[in-house]
mmCIF file of C-alpha atoms in Angstrom:
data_model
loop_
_atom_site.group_PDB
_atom_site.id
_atom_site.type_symbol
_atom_site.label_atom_id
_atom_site.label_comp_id
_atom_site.label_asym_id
_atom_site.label_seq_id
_atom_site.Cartn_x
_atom_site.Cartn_y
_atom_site.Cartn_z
ATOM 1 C CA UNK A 1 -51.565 4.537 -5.195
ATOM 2 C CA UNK A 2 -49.456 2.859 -7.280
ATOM 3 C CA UNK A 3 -45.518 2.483 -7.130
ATOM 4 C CA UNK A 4 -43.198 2.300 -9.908
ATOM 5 C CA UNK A 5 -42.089 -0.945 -10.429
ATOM 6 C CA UNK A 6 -39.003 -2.246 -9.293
ATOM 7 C CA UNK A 7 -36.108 -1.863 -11.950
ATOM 8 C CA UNK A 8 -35.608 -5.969 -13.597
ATOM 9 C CA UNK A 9 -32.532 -7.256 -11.687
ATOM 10 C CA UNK A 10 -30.123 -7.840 -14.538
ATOM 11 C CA UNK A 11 -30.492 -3.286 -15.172
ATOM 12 C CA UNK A 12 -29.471 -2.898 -11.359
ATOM 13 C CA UNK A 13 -26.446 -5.371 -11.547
ATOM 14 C CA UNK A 14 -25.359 -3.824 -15.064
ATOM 15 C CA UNK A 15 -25.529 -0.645 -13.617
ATOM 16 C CA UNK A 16 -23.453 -1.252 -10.645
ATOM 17 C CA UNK A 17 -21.148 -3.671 -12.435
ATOM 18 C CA UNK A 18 -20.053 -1.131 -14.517
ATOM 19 C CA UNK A 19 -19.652 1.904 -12.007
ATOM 20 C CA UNK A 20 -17.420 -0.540 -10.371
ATOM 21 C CA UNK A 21 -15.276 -2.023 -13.201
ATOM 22 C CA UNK A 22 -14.906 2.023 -14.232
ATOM 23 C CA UNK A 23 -13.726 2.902 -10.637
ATOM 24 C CA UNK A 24 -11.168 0.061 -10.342
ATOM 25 C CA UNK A 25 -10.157 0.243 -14.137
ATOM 26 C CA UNK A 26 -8.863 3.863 -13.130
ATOM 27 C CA UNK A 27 -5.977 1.980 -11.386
ATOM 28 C CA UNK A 28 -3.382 0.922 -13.154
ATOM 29 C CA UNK A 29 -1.605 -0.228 -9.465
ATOM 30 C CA UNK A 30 -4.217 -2.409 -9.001
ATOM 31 C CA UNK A 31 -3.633 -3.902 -12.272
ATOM 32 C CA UNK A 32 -0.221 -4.426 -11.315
ATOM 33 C CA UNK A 33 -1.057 -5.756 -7.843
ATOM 34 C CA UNK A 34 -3.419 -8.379 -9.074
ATOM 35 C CA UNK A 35 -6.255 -6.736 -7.084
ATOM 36 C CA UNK A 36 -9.904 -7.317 -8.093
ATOM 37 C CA UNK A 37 -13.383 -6.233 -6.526
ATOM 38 C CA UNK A 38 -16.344 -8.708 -5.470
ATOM 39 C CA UNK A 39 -19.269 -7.083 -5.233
ATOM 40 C CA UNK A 40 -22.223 -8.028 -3.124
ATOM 41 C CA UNK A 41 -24.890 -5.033 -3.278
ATOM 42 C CA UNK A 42 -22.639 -2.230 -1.798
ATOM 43 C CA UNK A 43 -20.678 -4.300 -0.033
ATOM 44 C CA UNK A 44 -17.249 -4.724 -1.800
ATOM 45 C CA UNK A 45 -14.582 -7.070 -0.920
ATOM 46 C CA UNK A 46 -10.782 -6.701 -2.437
ATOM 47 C CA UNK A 47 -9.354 -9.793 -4.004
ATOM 48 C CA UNK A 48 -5.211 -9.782 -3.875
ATOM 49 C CA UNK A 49 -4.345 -13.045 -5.974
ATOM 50 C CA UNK A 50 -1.291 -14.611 -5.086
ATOM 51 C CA UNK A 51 1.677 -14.452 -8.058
ATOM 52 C CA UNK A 52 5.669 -14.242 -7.103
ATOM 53 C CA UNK A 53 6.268 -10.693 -7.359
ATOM 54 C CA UNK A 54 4.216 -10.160 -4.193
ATOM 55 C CA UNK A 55 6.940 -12.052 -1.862
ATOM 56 C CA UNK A 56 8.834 -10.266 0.171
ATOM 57 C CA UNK A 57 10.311 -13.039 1.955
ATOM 58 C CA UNK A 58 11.140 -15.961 0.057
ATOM 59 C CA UNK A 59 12.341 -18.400 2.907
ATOM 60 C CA UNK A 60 9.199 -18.591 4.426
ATOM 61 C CA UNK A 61 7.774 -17.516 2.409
ATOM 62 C CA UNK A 62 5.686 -14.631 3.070
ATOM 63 C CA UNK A 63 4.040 -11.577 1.643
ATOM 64 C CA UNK A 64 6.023 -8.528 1.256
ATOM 65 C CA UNK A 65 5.045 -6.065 4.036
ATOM 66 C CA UNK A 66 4.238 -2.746 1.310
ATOM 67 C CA UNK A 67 2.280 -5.280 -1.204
ATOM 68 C CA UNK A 68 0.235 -6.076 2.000
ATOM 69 C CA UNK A 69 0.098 -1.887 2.829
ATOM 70 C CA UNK A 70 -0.842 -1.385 -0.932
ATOM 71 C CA UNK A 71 -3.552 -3.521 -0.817
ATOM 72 C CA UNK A 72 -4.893 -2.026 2.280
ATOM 73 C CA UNK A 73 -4.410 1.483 0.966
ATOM 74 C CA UNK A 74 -6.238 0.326 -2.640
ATOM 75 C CA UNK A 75 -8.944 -1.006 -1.101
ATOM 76 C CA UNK A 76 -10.207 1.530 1.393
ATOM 77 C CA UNK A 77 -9.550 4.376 -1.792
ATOM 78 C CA UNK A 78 -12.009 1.983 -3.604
ATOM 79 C CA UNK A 79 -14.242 1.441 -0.665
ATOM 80 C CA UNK A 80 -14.245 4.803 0.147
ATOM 81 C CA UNK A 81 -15.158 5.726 -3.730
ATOM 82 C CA UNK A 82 -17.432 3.260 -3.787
ATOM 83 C CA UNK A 83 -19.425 4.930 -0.918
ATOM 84 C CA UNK A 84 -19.206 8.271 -2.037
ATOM 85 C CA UNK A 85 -20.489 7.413 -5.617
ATOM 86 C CA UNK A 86 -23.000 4.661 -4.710
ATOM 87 C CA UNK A 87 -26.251 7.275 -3.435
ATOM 88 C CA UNK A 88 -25.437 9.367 -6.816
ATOM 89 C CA UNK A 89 -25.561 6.103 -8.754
ATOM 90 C CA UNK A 90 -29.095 4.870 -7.633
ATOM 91 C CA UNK A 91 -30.267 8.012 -7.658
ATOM 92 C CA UNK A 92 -29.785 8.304 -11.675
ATOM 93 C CA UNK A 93 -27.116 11.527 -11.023
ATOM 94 C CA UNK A 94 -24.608 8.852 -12.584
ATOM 95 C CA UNK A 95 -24.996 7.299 -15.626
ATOM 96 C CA UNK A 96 -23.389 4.262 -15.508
ATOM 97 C CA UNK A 97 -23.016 3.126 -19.182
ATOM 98 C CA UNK A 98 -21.192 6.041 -19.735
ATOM 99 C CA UNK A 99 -18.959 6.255 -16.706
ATOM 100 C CA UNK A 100 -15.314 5.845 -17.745
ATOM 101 C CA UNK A 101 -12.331 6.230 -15.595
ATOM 102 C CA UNK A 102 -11.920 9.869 -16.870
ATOM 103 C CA UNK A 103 -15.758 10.956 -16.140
ATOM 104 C CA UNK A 104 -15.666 9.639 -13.012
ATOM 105 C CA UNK A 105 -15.359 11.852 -9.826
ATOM 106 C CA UNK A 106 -12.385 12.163 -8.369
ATOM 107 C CA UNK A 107 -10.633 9.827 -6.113
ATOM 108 C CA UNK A 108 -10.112 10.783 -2.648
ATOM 109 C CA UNK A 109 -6.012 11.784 -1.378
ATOM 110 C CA UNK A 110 -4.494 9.576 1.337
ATOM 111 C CA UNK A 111 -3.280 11.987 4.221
ATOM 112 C CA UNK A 112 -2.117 9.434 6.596
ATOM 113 C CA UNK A 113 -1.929 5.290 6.195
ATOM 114 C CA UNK A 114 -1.304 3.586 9.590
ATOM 115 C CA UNK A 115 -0.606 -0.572 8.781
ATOM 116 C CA UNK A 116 -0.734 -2.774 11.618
ATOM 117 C CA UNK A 117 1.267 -6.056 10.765
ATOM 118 C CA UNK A 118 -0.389 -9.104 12.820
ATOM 119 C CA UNK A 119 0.675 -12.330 11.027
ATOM 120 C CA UNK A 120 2.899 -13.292 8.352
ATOM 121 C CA UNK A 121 1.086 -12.484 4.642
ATOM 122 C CA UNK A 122 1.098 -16.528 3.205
ATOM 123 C CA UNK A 123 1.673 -16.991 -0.716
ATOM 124 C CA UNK A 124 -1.504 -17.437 -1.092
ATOM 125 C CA UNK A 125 -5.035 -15.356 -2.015
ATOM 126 C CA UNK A 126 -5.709 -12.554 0.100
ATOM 127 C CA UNK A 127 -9.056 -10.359 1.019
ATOM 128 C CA UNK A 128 -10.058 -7.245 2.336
ATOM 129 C CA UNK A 129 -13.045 -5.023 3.355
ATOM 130 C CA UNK A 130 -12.838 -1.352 4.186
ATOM 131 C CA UNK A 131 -15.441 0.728 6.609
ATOM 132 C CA UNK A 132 -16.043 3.773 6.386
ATOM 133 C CA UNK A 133 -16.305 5.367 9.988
ATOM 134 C CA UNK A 134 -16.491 8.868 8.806
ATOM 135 C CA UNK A 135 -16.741 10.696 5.883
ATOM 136 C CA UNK A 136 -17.706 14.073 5.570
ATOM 137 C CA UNK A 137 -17.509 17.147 3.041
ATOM 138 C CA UNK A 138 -13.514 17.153 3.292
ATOM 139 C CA UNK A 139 -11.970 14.613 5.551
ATOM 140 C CA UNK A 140 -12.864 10.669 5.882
ATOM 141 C CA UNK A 141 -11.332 8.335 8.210
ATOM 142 C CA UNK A 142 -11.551 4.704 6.769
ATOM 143 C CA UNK A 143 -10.443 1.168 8.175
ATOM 144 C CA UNK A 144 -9.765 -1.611 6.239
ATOM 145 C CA UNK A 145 -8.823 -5.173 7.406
ATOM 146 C CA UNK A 146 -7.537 -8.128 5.460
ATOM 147 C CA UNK A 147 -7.606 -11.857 6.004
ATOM 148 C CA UNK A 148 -6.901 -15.148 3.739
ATOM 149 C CA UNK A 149 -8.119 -18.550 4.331
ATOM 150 C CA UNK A 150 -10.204 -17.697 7.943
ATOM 151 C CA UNK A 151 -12.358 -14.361 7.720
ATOM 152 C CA UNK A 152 -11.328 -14.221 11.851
ATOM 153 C CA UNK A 153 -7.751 -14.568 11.773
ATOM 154 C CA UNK A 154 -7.008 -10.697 9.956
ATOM 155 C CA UNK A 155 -3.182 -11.137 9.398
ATOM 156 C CA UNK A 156 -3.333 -6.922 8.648
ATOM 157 C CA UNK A 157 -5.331 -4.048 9.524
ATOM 158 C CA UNK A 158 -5.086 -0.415 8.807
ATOM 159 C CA UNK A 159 -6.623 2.967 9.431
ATOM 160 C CA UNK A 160 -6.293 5.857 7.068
ATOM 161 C CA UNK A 161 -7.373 9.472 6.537
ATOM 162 C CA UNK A 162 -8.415 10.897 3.205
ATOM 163 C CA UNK A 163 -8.936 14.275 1.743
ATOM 164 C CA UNK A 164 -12.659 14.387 -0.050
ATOM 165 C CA UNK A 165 -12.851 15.802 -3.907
ATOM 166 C CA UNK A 166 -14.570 18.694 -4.548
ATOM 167 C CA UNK A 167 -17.805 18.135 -5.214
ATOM 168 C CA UNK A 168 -20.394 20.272 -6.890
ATOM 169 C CA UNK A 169 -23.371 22.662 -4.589
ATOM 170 C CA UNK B 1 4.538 -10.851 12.323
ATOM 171 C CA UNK B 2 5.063 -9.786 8.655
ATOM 172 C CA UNK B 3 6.880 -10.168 6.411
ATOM 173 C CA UNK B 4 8.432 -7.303 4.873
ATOM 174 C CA UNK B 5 11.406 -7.310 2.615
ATOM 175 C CA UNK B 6 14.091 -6.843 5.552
ATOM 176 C CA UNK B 7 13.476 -10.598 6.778
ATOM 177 C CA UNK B 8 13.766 -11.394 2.942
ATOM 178 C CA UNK B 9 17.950 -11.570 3.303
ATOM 179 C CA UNK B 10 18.618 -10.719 6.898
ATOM 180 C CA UNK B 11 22.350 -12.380 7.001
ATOM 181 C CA UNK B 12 22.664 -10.710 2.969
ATOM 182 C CA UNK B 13 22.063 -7.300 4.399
ATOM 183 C CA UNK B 14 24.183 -7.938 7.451
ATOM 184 C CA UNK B 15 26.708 -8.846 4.613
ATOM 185 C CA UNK B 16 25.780 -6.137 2.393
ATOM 186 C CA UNK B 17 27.117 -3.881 5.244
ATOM 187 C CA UNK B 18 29.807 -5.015 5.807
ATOM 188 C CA UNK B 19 31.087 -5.656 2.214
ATOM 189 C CA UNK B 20 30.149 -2.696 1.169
ATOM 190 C CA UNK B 21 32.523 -1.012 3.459
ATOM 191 C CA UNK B 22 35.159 -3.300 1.553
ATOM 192 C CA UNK B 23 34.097 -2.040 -1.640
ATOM 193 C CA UNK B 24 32.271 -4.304 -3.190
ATOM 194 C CA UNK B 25 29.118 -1.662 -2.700
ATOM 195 C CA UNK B 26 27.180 -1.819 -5.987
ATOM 196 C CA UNK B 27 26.982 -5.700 -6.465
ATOM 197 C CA UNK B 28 26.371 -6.909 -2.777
ATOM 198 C CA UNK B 29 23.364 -4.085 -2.330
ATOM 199 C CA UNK B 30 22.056 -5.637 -6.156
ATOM 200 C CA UNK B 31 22.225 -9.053 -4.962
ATOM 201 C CA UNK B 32 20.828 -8.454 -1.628
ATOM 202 C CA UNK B 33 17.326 -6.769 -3.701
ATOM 203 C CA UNK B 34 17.147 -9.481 -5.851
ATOM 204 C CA UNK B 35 16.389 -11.769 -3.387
ATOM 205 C CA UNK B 36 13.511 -9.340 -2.478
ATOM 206 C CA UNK B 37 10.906 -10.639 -5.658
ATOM 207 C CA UNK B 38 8.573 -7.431 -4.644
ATOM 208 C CA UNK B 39 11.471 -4.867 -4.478
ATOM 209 C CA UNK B 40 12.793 -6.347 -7.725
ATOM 210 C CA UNK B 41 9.144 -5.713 -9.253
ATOM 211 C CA UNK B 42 9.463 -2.421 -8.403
ATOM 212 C CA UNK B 43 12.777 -2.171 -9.402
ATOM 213 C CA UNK B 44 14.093 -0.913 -6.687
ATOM 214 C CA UNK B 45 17.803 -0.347 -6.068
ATOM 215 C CA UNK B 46 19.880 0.421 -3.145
ATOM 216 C CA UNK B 47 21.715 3.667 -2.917
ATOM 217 C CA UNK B 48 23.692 3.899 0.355
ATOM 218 C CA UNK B 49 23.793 1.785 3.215
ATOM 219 C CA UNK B 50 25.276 1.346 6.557
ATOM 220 C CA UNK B 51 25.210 2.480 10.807
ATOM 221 C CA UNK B 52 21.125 1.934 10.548
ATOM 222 C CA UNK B 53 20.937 3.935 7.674
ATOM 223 C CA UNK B 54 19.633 3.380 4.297
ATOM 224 C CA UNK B 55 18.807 4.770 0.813
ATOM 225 C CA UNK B 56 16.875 3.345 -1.697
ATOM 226 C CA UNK B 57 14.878 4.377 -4.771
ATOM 227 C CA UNK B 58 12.646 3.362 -7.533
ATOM 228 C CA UNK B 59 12.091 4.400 -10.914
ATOM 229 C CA UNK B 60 8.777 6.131 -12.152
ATOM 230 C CA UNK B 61 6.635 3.133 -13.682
ATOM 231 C CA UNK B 62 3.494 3.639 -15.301
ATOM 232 C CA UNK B 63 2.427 0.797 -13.683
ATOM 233 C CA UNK B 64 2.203 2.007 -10.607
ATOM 234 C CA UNK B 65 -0.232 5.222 -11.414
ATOM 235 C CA UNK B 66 -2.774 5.532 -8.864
ATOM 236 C CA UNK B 67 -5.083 8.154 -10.953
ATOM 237 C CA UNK B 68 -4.279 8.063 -14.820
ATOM 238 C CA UNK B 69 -6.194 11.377 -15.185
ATOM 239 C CA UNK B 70 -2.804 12.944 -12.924
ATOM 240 C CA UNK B 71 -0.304 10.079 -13.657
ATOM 241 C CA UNK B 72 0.621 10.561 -10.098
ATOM 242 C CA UNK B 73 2.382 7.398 -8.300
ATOM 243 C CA UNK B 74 0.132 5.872 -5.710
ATOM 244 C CA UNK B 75 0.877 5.846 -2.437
ATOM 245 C CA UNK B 76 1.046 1.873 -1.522
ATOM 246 C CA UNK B 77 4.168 2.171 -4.112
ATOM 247 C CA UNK B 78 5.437 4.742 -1.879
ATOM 248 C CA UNK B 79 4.912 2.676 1.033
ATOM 249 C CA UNK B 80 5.967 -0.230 -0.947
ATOM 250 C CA UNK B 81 9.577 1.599 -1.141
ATOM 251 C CA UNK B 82 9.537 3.106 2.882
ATOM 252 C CA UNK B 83 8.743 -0.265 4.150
ATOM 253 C CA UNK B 84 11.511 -2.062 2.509
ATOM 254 C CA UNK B 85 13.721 1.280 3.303
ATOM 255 C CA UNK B 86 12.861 1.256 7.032
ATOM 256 C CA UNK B 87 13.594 -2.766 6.921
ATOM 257 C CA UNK B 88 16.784 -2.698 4.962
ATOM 258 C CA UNK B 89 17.920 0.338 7.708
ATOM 259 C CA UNK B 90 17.089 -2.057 10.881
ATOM 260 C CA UNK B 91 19.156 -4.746 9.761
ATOM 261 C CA UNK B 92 22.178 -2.575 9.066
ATOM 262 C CA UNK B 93 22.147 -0.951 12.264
ATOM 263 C CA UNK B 94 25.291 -2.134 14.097
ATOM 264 C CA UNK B 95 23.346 -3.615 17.455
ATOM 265 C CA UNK B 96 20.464 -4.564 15.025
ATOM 266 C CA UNK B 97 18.744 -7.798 14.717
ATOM 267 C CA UNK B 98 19.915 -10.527 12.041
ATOM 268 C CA UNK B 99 16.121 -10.955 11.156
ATOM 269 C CA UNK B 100 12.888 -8.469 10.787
ATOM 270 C CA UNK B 101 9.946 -7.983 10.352
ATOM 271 C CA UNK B 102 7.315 -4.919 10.323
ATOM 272 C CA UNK B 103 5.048 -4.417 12.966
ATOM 273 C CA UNK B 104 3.703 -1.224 12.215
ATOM 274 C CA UNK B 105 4.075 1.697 9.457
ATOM 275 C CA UNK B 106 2.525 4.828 9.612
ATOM 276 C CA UNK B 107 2.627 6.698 6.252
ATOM 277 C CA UNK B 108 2.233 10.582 6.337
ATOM 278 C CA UNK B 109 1.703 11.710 2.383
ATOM 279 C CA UNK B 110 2.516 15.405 2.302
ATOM 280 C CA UNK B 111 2.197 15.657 -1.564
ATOM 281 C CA UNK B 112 2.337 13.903 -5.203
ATOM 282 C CA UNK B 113 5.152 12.988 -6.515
ATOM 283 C CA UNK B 114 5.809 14.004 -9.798
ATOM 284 C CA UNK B 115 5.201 11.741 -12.538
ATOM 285 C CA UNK B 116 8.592 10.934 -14.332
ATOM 286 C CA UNK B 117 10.944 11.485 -11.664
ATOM 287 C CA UNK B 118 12.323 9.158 -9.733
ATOM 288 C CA UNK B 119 11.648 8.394 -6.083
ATOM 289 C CA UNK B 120 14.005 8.402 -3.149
ATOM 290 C CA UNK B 121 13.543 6.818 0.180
ATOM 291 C CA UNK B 122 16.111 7.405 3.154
ATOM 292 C CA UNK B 123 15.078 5.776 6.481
ATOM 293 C CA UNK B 124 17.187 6.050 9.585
ATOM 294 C CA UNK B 125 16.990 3.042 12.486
ATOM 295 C CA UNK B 126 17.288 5.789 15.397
ATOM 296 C CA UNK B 127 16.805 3.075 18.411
ATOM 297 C CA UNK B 128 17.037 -0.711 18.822
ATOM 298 C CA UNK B 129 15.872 -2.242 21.736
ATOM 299 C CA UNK B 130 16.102 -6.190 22.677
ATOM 300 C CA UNK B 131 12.742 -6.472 20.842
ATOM 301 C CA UNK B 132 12.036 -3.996 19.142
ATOM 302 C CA UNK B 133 13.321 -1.512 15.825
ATOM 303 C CA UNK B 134 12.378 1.976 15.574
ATOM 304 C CA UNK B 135 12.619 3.592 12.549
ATOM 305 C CA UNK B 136 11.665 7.023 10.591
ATOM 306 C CA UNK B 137 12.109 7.894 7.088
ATOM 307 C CA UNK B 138 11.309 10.151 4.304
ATOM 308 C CA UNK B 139 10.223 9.644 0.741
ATOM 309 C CA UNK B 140 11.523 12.631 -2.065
ATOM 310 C CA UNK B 141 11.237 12.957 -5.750
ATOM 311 C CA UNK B 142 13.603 15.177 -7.774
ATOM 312 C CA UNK B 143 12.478 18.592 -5.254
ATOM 313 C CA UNK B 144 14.463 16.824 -2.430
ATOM 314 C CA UNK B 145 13.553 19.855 0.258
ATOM 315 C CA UNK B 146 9.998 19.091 -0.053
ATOM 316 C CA UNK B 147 9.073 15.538 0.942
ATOM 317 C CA UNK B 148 6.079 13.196 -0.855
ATOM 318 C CA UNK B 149 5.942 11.400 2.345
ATOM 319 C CA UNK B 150 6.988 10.787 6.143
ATOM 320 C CA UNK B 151 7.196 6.888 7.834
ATOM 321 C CA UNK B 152 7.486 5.904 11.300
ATOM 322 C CA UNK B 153 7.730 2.688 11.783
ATOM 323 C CA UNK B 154 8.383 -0.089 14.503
ATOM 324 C CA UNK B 155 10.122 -3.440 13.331
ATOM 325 C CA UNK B 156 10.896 -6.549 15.306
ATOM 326 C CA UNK B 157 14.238 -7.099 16.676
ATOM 327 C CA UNK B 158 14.510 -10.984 17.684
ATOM 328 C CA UNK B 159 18.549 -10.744 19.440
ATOM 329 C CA UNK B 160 18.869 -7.051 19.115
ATOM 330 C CA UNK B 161 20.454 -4.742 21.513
ATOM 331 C CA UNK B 162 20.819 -4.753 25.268
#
């Protein structure tokens, strides 16, 4: 018995980098946000970088309270994506180099966003991971929590509900 | 706590208030955004103010498209817009608090809004405590009897009420 061998690393990254960079691409809110995706395997962590127009309160000052919700929101969406396109994408069902925003499958629809404010947003970088808790045919429930300079201090957290895209069979 | 807009200008929008009552509406609700640099990015504008209520709204922005395939608005602009709404209402409530800030926001999204039109926020400060703000409000396009999206929200209220 012999197994196929192992796909050459640099074909695995391309292949992921560019699912990703099509998914995020998609979002032109993002752009305008300043929010980009590290990617570690499947694990994908949201990168708000700090500019002006984020401030919300300028004699502190401090993040504006629906920049901080946005990013939340963006990031489970893309986390929650991410997941649902990830299995289809090693599995060959998605080609990659020809995945463009518009081929992609559709985004899932926010139903509820609850944002739980904890700290003060500084004017600086900010991060966030999303986890899926549930996602099934039609409904997924998502949290998402967001930090800055210490991973353990989150300064906001939320939990949202999302409606599923069709999908085919 | 955070940060939203509302602790951007608390004495402005105390100010706002009252001036506007005087007359001065237009410029003092202008200035008192201005000072906001996220609410000016999103060019947002206040519409009516005063007794815990507000209006505010925001012009369609490409920009802002959550799926290009729909050019449908996505929703952290919406909550972008509530947030600073539901702030903006605290701190013109007559027993509110000079200062604010969110605690939490819960955003229901009933449906898209339609690209091109402009949205409308209108949040009402229904109960102040001596800590605490609590606020609803509702998020409309151009079909005003069928809203994009329902907030609740609780705010801090350092030196409010009782």
């Amino acid at each position: 018995m012999s197994r196929a061998a192992p796909e050459p690393v640099q074909i695995v990254k391309q292949r992921r980098d560019a699912a990703l960079s099509a998914l995020v691409d998609g979002l032109p809110y993002a752009r305008f946000l300043g929010i980009s995706f590290d990617r570690r395997g499947d694990e994908l962590t949201g990168v708000l970088g700090f500019h002006e127009a984020l401030i919300g309160n300028p004699e502190l000052p401090a993040l504006h309270g629906g920049a901080t919700a946005a990013f939340l929101e963006v990031t489970a969406i893309v986390g929650l994506s991410w997941a649902m396109i990830w299995d289809d994408l090693e599995r060959g069902m998605l080609d990659a180099a020809t995945l463009t925003p518009e081929t992609l499958p559709r985004l899932p629809k926010t139903i509820d966003f609850t944002v739980d404010y904890l700290r003060p947003g500084l004017p600086r970088d900010a991060y966030a991971r999303a986890r899926v808790n549930r996602s099934g045919r039609r409904y997924a429930s998502v949290h998402v929590e967001a930090w800055q300079d210490n991973r353990a201090r989150i300064f906001a957290q939320a939990t949202g509900h999302f409606l599923m895209p069709p999908r085919d069979g | 706590m955070s940060d939203t807009s509302s602790d951007a200008a608390p004495e402005a929008a105390r100010d706002a208030a009252e001036d506007m009552a005087a007359g001065a509406k237009a410029d003092v609700a202008r200035r008192f955004i201005e000072q906001i640099p996220h609410a000016h990015a999103l060019a947002m504008r206040i519409d009516q103010l005063g007794e815990g209520r507000a209006e505010l709204s925001m012009p369609y922005d490409s920009r802002l498209v959550g799926d290009p395939r729909n050019g449908v608005i996505h929703g952290g602009a919406v909550s972008a817009l509530l947030d600073t709404c539901g702030g903006t209402a605290v701190l013109s409530h007559p027993e509110g608090p000079a200062h604010t800030a969110t605690i939490s926001l819960r955003i229901d999204y009933m449906r898209a809004a339609t690209p091109g039109q402009r949205l409308v926020a209108r949040a009402e400060c229904y109960h102040v405590t001596r800590s605490v703000a609590f606020v609803r409000a509702t998020a409309t396009d151009d079909d005003r009897g069928h809203p994009v999206a329902t907030a609740t929200g609780t705010f801090t209220a350092d030196g409010g009420a009782e």
